[in-house]
PDB file of C-alpha atoms and ligand atoms in Angstrom:
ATOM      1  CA  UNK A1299       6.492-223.571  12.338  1.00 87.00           C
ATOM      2  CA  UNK A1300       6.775-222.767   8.458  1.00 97.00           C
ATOM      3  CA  UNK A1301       5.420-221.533   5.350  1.00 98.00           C
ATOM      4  CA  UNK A1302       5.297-223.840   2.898  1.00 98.00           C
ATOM      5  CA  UNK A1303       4.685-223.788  -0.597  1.00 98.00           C
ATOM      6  CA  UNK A1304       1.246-223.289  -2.122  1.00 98.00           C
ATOM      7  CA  UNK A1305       1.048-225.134  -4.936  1.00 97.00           C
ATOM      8  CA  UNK A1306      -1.136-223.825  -8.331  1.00 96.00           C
ATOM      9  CA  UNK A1307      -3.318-225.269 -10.688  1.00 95.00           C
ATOM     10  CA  UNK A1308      -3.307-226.933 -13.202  1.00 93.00           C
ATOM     11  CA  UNK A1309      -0.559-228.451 -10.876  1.00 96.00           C
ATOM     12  CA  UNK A1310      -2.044-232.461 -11.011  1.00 97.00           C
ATOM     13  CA  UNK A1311      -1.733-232.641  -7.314  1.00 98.00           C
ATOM     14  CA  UNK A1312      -4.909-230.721  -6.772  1.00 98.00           C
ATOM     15  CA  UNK A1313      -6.876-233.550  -8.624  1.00 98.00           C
ATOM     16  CA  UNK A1314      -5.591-235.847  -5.367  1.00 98.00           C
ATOM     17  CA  UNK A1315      -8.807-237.303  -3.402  1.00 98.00           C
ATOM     18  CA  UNK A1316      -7.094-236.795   0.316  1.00 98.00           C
ATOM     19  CA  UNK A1317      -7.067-239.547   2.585  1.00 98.00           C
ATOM     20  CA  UNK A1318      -8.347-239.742   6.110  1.00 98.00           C
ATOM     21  CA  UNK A1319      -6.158-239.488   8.978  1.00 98.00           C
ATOM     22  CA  UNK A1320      -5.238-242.179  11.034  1.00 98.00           C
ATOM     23  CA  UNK A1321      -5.149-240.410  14.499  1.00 98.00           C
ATOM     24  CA  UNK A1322      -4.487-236.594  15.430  1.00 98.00           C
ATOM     25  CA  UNK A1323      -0.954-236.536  17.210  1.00 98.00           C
ATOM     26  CA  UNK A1324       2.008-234.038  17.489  1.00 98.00           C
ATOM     27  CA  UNK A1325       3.063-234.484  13.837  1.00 98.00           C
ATOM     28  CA  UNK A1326      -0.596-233.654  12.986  1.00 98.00           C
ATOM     29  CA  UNK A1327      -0.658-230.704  14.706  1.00 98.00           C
ATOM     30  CA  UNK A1328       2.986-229.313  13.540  1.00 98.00           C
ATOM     31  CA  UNK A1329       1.243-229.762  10.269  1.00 98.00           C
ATOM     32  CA  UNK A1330      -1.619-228.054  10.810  1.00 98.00           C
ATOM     33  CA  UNK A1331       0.751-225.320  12.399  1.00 98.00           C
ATOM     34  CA  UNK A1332       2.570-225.109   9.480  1.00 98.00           C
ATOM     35  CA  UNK A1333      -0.666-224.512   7.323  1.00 98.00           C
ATOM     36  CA  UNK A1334      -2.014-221.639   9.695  1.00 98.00           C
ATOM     37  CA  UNK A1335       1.177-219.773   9.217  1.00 98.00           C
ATOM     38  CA  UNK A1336       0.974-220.253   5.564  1.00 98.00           C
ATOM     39  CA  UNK A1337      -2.221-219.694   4.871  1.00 98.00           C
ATOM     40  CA  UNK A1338      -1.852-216.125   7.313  1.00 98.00           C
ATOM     41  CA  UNK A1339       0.894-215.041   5.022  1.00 98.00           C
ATOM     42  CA  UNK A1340      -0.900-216.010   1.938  1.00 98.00           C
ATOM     43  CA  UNK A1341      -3.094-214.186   3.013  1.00 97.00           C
ATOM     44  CA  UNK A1342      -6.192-216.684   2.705  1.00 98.00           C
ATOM     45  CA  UNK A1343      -8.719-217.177   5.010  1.00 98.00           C
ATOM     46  CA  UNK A1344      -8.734-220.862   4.372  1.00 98.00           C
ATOM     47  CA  UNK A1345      -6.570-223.914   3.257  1.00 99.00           C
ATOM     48  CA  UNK A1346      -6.823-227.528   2.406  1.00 99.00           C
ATOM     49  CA  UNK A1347      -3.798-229.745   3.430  1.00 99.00           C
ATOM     50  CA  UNK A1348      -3.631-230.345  -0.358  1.00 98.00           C
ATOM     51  CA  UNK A1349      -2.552-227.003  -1.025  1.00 98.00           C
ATOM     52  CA  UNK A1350       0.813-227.258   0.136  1.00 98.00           C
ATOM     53  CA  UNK A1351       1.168-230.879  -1.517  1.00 98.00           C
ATOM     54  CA  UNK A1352      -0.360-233.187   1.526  1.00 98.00           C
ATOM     55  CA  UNK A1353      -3.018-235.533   0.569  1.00 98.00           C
ATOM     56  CA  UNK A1354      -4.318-235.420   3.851  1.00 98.00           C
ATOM     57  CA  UNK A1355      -8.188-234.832   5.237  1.00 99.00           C
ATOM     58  CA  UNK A1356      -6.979-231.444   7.036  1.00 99.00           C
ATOM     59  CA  UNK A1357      -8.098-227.961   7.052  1.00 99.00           C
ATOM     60  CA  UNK A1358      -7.723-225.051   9.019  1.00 99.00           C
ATOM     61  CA  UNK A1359      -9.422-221.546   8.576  1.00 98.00           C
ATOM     62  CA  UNK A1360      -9.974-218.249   9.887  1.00 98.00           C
ATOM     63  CA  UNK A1361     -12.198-215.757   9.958  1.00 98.00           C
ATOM     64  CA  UNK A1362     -11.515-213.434  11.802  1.00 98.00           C
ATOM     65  CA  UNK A1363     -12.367-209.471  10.648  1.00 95.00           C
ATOM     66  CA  UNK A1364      -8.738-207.072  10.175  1.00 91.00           C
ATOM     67  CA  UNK A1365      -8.639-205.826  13.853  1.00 93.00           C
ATOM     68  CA  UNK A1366     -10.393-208.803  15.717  1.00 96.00           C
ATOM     69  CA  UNK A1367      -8.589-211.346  17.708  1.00 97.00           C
ATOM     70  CA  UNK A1368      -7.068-214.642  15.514  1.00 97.00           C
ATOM     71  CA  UNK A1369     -10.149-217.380  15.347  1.00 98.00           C
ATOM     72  CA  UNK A1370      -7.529-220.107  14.261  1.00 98.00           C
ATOM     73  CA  UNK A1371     -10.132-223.363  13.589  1.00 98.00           C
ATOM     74  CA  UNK A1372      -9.003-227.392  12.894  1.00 98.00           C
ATOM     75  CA  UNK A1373     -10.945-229.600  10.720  1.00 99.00           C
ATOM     76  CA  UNK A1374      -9.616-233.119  10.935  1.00 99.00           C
ATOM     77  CA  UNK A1375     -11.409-235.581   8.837  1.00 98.00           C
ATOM     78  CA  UNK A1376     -14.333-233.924   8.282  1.00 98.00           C
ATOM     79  CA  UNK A1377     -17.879-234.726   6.718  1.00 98.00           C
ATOM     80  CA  UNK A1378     -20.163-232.665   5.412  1.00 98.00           C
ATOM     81  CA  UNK A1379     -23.584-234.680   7.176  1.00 98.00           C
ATOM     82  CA  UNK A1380     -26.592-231.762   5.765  1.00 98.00           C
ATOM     83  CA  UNK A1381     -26.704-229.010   3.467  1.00 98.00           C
ATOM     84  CA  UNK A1382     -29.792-226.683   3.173  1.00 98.00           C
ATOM     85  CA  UNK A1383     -31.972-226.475  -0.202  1.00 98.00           C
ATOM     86  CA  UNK A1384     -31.449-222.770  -0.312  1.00 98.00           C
ATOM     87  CA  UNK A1385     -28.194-221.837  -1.788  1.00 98.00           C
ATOM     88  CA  UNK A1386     -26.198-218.551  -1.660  1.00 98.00           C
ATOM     89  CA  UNK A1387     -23.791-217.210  -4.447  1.00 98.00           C
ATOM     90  CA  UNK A1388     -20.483-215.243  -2.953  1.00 98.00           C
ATOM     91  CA  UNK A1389     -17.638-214.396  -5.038  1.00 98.00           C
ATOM     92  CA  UNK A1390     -14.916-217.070  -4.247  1.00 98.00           C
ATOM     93  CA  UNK A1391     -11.206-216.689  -4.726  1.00 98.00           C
ATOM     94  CA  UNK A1392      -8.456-219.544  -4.294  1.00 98.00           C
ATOM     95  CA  UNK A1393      -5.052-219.622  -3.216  1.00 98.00           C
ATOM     96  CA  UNK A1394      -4.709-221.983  -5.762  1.00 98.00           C
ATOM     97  CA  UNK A1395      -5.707-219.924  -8.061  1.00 96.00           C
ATOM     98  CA  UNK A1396      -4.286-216.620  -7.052  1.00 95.00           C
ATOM     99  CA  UNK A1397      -5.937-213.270  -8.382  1.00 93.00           C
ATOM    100  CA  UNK A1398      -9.113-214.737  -9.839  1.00 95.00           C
ATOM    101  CA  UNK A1399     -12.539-214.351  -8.074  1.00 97.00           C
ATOM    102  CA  UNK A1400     -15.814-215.829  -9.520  1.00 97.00           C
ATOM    103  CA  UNK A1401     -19.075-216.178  -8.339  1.00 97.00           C
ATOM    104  CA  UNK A1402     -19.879-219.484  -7.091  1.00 98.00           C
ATOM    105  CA  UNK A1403     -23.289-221.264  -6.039  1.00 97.00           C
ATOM    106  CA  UNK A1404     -23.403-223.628  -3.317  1.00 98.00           C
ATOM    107  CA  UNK A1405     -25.751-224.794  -0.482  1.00 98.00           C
ATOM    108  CA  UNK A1406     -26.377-221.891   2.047  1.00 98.00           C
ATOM    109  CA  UNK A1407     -25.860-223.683   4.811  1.00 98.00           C
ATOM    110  CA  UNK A1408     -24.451-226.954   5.947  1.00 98.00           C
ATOM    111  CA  UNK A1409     -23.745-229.183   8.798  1.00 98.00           C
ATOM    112  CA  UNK A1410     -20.135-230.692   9.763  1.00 98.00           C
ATOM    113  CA  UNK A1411     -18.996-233.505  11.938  1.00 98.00           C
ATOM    114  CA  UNK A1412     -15.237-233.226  12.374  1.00 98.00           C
ATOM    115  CA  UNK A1413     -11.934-234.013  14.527  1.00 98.00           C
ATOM    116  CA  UNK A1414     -10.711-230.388  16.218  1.00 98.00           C
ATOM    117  CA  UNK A1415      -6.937-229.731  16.986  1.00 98.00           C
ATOM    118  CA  UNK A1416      -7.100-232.024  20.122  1.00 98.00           C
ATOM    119  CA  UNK A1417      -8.845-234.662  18.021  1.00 98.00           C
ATOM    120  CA  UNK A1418     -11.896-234.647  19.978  1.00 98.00           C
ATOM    121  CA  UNK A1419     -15.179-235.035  17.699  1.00 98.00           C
ATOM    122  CA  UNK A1420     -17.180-232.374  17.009  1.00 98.00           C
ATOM    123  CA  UNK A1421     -20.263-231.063  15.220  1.00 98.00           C
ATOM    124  CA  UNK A1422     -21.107-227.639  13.949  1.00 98.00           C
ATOM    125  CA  UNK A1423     -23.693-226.103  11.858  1.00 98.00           C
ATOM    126  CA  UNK A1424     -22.337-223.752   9.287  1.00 98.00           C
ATOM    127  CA  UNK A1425     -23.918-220.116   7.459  1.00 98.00           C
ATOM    128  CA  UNK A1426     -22.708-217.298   5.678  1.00 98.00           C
ATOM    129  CA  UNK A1427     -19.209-217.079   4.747  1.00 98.00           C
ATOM    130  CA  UNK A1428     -18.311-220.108   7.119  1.00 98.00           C
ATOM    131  CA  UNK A1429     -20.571-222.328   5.236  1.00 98.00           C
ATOM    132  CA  UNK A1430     -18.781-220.997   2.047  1.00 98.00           C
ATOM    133  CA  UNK A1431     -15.290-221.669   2.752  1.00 98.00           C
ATOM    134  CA  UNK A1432     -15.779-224.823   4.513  1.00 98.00           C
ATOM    135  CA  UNK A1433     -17.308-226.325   1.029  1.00 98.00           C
ATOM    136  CA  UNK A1434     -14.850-224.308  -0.725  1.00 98.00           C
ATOM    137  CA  UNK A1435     -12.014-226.300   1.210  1.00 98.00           C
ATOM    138  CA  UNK A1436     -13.990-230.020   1.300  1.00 98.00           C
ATOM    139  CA  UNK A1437     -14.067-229.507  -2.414  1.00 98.00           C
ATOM    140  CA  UNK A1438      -9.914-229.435  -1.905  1.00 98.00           C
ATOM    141  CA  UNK A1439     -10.135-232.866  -0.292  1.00 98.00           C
ATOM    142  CA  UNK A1440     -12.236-234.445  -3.135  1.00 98.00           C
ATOM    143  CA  UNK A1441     -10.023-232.975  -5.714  1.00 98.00           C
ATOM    144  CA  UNK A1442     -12.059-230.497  -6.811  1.00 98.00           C
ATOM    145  CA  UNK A1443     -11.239-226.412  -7.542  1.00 98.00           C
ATOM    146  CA  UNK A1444     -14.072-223.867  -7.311  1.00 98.00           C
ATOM    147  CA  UNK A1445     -13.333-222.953 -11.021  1.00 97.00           C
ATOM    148  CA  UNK A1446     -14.831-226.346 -11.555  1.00 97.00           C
ATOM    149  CA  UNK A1447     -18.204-225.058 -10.806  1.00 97.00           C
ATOM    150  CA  UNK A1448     -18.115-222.520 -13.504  1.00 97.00           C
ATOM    151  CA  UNK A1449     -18.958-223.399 -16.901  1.00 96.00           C
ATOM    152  CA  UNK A1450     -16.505-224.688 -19.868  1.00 96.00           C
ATOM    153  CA  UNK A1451     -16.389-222.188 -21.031  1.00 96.00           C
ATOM    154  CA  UNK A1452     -15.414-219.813 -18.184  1.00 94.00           C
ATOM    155  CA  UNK A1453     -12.770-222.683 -16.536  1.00 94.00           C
ATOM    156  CA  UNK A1454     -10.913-222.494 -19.674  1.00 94.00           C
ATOM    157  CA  UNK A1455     -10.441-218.691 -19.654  1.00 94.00           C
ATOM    158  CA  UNK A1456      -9.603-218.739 -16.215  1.00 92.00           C
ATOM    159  CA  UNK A1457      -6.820-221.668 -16.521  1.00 92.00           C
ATOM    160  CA  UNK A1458      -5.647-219.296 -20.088  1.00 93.00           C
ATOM    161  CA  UNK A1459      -5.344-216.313 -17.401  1.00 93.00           C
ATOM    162  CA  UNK A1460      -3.488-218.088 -15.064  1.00 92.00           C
ATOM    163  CA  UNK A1461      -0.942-219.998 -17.231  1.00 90.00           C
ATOM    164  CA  UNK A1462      -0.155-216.286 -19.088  1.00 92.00           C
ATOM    165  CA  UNK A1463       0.657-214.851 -15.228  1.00 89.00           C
ATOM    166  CA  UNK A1464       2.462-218.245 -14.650  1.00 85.00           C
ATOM    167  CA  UNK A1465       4.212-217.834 -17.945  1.00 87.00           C
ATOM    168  CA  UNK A1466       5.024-213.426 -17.021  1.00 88.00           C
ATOM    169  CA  UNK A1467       6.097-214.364 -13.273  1.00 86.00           C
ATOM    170  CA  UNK A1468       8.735-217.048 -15.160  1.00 83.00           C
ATOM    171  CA  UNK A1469      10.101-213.874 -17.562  1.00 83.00           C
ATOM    172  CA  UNK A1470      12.895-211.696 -16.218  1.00 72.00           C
ATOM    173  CA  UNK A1471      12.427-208.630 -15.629  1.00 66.00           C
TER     174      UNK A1471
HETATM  175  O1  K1U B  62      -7.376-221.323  -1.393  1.00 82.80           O
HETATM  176  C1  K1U B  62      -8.186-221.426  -0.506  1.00 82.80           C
HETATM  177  O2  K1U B  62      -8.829-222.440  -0.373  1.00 82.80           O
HETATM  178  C2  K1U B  62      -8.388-220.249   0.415  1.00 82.80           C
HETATM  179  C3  K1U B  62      -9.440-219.271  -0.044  1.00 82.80           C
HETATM  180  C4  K1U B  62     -10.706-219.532   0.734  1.00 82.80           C
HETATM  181  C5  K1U B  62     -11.990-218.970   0.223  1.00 82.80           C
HETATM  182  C6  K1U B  62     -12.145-217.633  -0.031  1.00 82.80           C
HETATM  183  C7  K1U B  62     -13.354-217.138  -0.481  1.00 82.80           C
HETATM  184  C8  K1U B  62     -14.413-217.988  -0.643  1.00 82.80           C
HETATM  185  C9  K1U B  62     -14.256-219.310  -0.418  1.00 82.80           C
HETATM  186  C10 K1U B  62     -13.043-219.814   0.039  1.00 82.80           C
HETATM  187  C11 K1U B  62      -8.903-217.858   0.211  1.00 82.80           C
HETATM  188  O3  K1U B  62      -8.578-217.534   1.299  1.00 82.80           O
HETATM  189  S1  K1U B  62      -8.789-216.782  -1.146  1.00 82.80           S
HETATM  190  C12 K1U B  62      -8.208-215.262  -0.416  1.00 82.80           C
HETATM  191  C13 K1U B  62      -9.248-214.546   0.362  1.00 82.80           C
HETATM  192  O4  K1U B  62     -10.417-214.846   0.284  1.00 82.80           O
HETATM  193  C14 K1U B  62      -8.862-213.443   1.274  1.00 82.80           C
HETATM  194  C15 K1U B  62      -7.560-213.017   1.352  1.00 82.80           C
HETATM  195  C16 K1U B  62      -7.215-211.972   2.212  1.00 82.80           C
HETATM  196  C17 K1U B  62      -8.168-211.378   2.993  1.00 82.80           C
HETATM  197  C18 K1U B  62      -9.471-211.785   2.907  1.00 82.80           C
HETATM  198  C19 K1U B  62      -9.815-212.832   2.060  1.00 82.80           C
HETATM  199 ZN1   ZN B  63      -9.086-222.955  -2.613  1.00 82.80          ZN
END
């Protein structure tokens, strides 16, 4: 296993539609390995294949409370198939964007079909912070960044934010 990169906007990689997978083998799965550990040491509780570069249909996630047992979960190819009407609003960060929260609106709840780790299919339906994150990271696969929700006028002083901490993390000390 490794940790790999995380790559930051306005990198053009996290524009990339991902691609479906072809079938969920041991290379697959060293991947999806290798974006656990990441995202643990990030620490994130969620992260898109794209994040570390991979234009792949892949996510993995976890939930799991400080002091609870690891909830590692696979989501190979998946498809959002319902959402609800009613929405909730929860204040979303990105490892993408590191250090920048903002209140985002999205469906409350939703329902996923999906490959797991052993590529068997699977469906699920989603609440609360689950049903956050997982549109949170489908928005990775379709190229999108949860600071594109916000408005013009917000997105733009988020991206001036992060390109001055880019631009102090370059300096030396
Ligand atoms: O970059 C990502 O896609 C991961 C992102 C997931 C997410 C968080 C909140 C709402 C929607 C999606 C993160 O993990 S940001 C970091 C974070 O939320 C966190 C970090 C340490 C402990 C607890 C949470
Ligand atoms: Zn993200």
């Amino acid at each position: 296993m490794a940790i790999r990169e995380i790559i930051t906007a306005p990198d053009p990689r996290l524009k990339e539609v991902s691609k479906p997978v072809d079938r969920v083998d041991d290379e697959l799965r060293a991947l999806m390995d290798d974006m656990l550990e990441t995202m643990y040491a990030a620490p994130g509780i969620g992260l898109a294949a794209i994040q570390i570069g991979v234009p792949k249909q892949v996510i993995v996630m976890d939930l799991a409370r400080d002091g609870e047992q690891p909830q590692p979960r696979y989501f190979v190819n998946p498809e959002i198939i319902w959402t609800s009407d009613d929405t909730s609003v929860y204040e979303e960060g990105c490892l993408s964007v590191p250090d920048l929260y903002e209140e985002v609106e999205r469906p409350a709840r939703c329902r996923v079909r999906y490959l797991d780790y052993q590529g068997e299919i699977r469906e699920e339906e989603c609440d609360e912070l689950l049903a956050t994150c997982l549109q949170h990271e489908m928005d990775h696969l379709k190229g999108v960044l949860f600071i594109d929700h916000l408005s013009r006028v917000k997105r733009s002083m988020m991206l001036k934010k992060l390109m001055k901490q880019k631009k102090l993390q370059k300096e030396p000390a």
